Coordinates of C-alpha atoms and ligand atoms in Angstrom, one line a residue:
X110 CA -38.0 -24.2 -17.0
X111 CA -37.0 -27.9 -17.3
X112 CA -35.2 -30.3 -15.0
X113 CA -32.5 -30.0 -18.1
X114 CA -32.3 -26.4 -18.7
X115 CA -32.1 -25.3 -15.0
X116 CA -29.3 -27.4 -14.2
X117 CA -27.5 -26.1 -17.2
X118 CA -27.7 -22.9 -16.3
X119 CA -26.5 -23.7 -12.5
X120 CA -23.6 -24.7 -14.3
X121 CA -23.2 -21.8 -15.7
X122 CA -23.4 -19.8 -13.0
X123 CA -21.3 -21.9 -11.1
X124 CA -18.4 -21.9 -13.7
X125 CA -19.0 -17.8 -13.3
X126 CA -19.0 -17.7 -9.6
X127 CA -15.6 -19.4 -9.3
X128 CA -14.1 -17.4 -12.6
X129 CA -15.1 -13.7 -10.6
X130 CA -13.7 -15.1 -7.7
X131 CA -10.3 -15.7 -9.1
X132 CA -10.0 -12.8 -10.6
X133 CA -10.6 -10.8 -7.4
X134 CA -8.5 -13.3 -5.1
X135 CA -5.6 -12.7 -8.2
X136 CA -6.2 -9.2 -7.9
X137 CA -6.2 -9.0 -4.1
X138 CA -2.7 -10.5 -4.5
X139 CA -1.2 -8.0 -7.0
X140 CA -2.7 -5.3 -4.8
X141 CA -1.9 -5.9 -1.1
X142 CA 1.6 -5.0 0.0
X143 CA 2.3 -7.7 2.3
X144 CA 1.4 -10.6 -0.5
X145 CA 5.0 -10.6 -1.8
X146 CA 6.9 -10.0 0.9
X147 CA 9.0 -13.4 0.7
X148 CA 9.2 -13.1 -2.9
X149 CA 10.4 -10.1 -2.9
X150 CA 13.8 -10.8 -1.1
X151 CA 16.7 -11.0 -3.4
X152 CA 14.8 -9.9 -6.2
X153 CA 13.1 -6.6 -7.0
X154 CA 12.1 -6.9 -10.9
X155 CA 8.7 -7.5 -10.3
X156 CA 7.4 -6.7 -7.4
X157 CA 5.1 -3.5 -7.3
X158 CA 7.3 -2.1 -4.4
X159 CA 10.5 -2.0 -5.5
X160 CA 12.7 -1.7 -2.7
X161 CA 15.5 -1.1 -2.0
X162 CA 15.5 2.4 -3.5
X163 CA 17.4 5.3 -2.8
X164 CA 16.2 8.9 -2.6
X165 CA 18.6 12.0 -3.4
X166 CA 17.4 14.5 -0.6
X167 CA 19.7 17.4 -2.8
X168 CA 17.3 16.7 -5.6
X169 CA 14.0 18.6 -7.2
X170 CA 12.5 15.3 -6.4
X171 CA 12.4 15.4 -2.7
X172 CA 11.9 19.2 -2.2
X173 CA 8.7 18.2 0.0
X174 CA 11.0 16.5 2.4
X175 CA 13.1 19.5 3.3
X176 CA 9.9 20.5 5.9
X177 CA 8.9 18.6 8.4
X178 CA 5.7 17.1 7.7
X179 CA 6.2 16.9 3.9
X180 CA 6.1 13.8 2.1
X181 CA 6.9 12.4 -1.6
X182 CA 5.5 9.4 -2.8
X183 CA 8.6 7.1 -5.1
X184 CA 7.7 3.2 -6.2
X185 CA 4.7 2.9 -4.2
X186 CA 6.1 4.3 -1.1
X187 CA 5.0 6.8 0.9
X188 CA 8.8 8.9 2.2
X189 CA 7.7 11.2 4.8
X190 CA 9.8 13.6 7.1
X191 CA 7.9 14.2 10.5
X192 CA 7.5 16.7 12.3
X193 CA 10.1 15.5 14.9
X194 CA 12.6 16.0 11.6
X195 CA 13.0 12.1 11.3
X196 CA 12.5 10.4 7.9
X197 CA 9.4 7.5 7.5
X198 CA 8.2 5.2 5.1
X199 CA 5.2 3.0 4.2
X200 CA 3.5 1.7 1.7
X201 CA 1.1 4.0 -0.6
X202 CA -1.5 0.7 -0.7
X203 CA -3.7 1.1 2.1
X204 CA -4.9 -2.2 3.7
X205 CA -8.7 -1.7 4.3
X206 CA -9.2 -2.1 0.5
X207 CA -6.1 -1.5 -1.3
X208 CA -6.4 1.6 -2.9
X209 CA -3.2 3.5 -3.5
X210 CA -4.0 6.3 -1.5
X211 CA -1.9 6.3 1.4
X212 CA -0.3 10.0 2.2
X213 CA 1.0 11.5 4.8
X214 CA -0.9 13.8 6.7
X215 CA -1.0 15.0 10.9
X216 CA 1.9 13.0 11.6
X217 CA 0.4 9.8 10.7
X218 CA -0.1 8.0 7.6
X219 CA -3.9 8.8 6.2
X220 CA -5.8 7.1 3.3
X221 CA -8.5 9.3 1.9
X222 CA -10.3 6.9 0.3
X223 CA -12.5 6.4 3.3
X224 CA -10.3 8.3 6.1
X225 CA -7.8 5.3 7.9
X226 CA -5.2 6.4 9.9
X227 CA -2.2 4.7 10.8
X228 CA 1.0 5.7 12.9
X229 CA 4.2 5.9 11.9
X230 CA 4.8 2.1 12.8
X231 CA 1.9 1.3 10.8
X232 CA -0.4 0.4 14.1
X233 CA -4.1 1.3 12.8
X234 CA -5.7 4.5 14.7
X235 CA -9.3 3.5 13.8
X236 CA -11.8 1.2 12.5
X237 CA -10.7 1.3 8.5
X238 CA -6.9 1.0 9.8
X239 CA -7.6 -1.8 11.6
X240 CA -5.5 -4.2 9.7
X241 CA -1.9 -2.1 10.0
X242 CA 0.1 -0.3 7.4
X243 CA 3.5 -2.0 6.1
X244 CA 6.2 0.1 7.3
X245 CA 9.5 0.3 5.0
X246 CA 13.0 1.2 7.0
X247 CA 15.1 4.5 6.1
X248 CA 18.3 5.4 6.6
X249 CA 20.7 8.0 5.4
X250 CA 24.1 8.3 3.9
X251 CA 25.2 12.0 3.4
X252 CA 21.9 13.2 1.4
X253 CA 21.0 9.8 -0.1
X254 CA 18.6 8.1 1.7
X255 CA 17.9 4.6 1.4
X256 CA 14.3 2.8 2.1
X257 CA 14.4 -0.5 2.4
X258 CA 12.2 -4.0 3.5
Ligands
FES415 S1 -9.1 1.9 1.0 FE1 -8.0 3.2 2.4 S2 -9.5 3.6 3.9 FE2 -10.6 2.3 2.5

């Protein structure tokens, strides 16, 4: 290869190397829950979690939350009632690698995707956790309950 040739393909690769990288720092962004979190005051029409948002516990939509330890999951957010009978929230984006997997599960928020635990104040339970789950704030109002930042 000439002197001329290989440094046009560094270029190349180069110009590659910083395209790829952002696209996945872009990505990273639109993915992880806590990117947005100033933006998102005020102002809800983008953002991927959309809270405030009310849930109507009378409804067919939250049937799983008449148990304890049943969960729905409602604009990216995990709604849980534990098994103490109190209502919890987080997000369904799990924070090792962003996969919308989050559930709840054992009294703790549990992504399958490769098995992080959180509790239910987001506080990571092992080594895939590590990094904390965002929490979201409930409250109720006859059967309506609100989650909120
Ligand atoms: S993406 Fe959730 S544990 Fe890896």
């Amino acid at each position: 290869m000439e002197r001329k040739e290989f440094l046009k393909s560094i270029g190349a690769g180069a110009a590659l190397a910083v395209t790829f990288s952002c696209l996945g720092s872009c990505l990273r962004e639109e993915l992880d829950p806590n990117a947005d979190e100033d933006a998102s005051s005020g102002s809800n029409s983008s953002s991927t979690n959309s809270v405030p948002f009310t849930v109507d516990l009378s409804a067919s939509e939250a049937g799983k939350l008449q148990n304890n330890g049943g969960y729905i999951i409602k604009n990216n957010v995990v709604i849980a009632k534990n098994l103490e009978g109190k209502y919890v929230a987080a997000t369904v984006i799990c924070s090792h690698e962003f996969k919308k997997k989050v559930v709840f599960k054992n009294n703790e928020f549990f992504c399958g995707e490769h098995d992080a635990r959180f509790d239910q104040n987001g506080k990571g339970l092992n080594k895939n956790g590590s990094k904390g789950l965002k929490i979201y704030t409930t409250s109720i109002n006859g059967s309506i309950l609100t989650v909120s930042a």
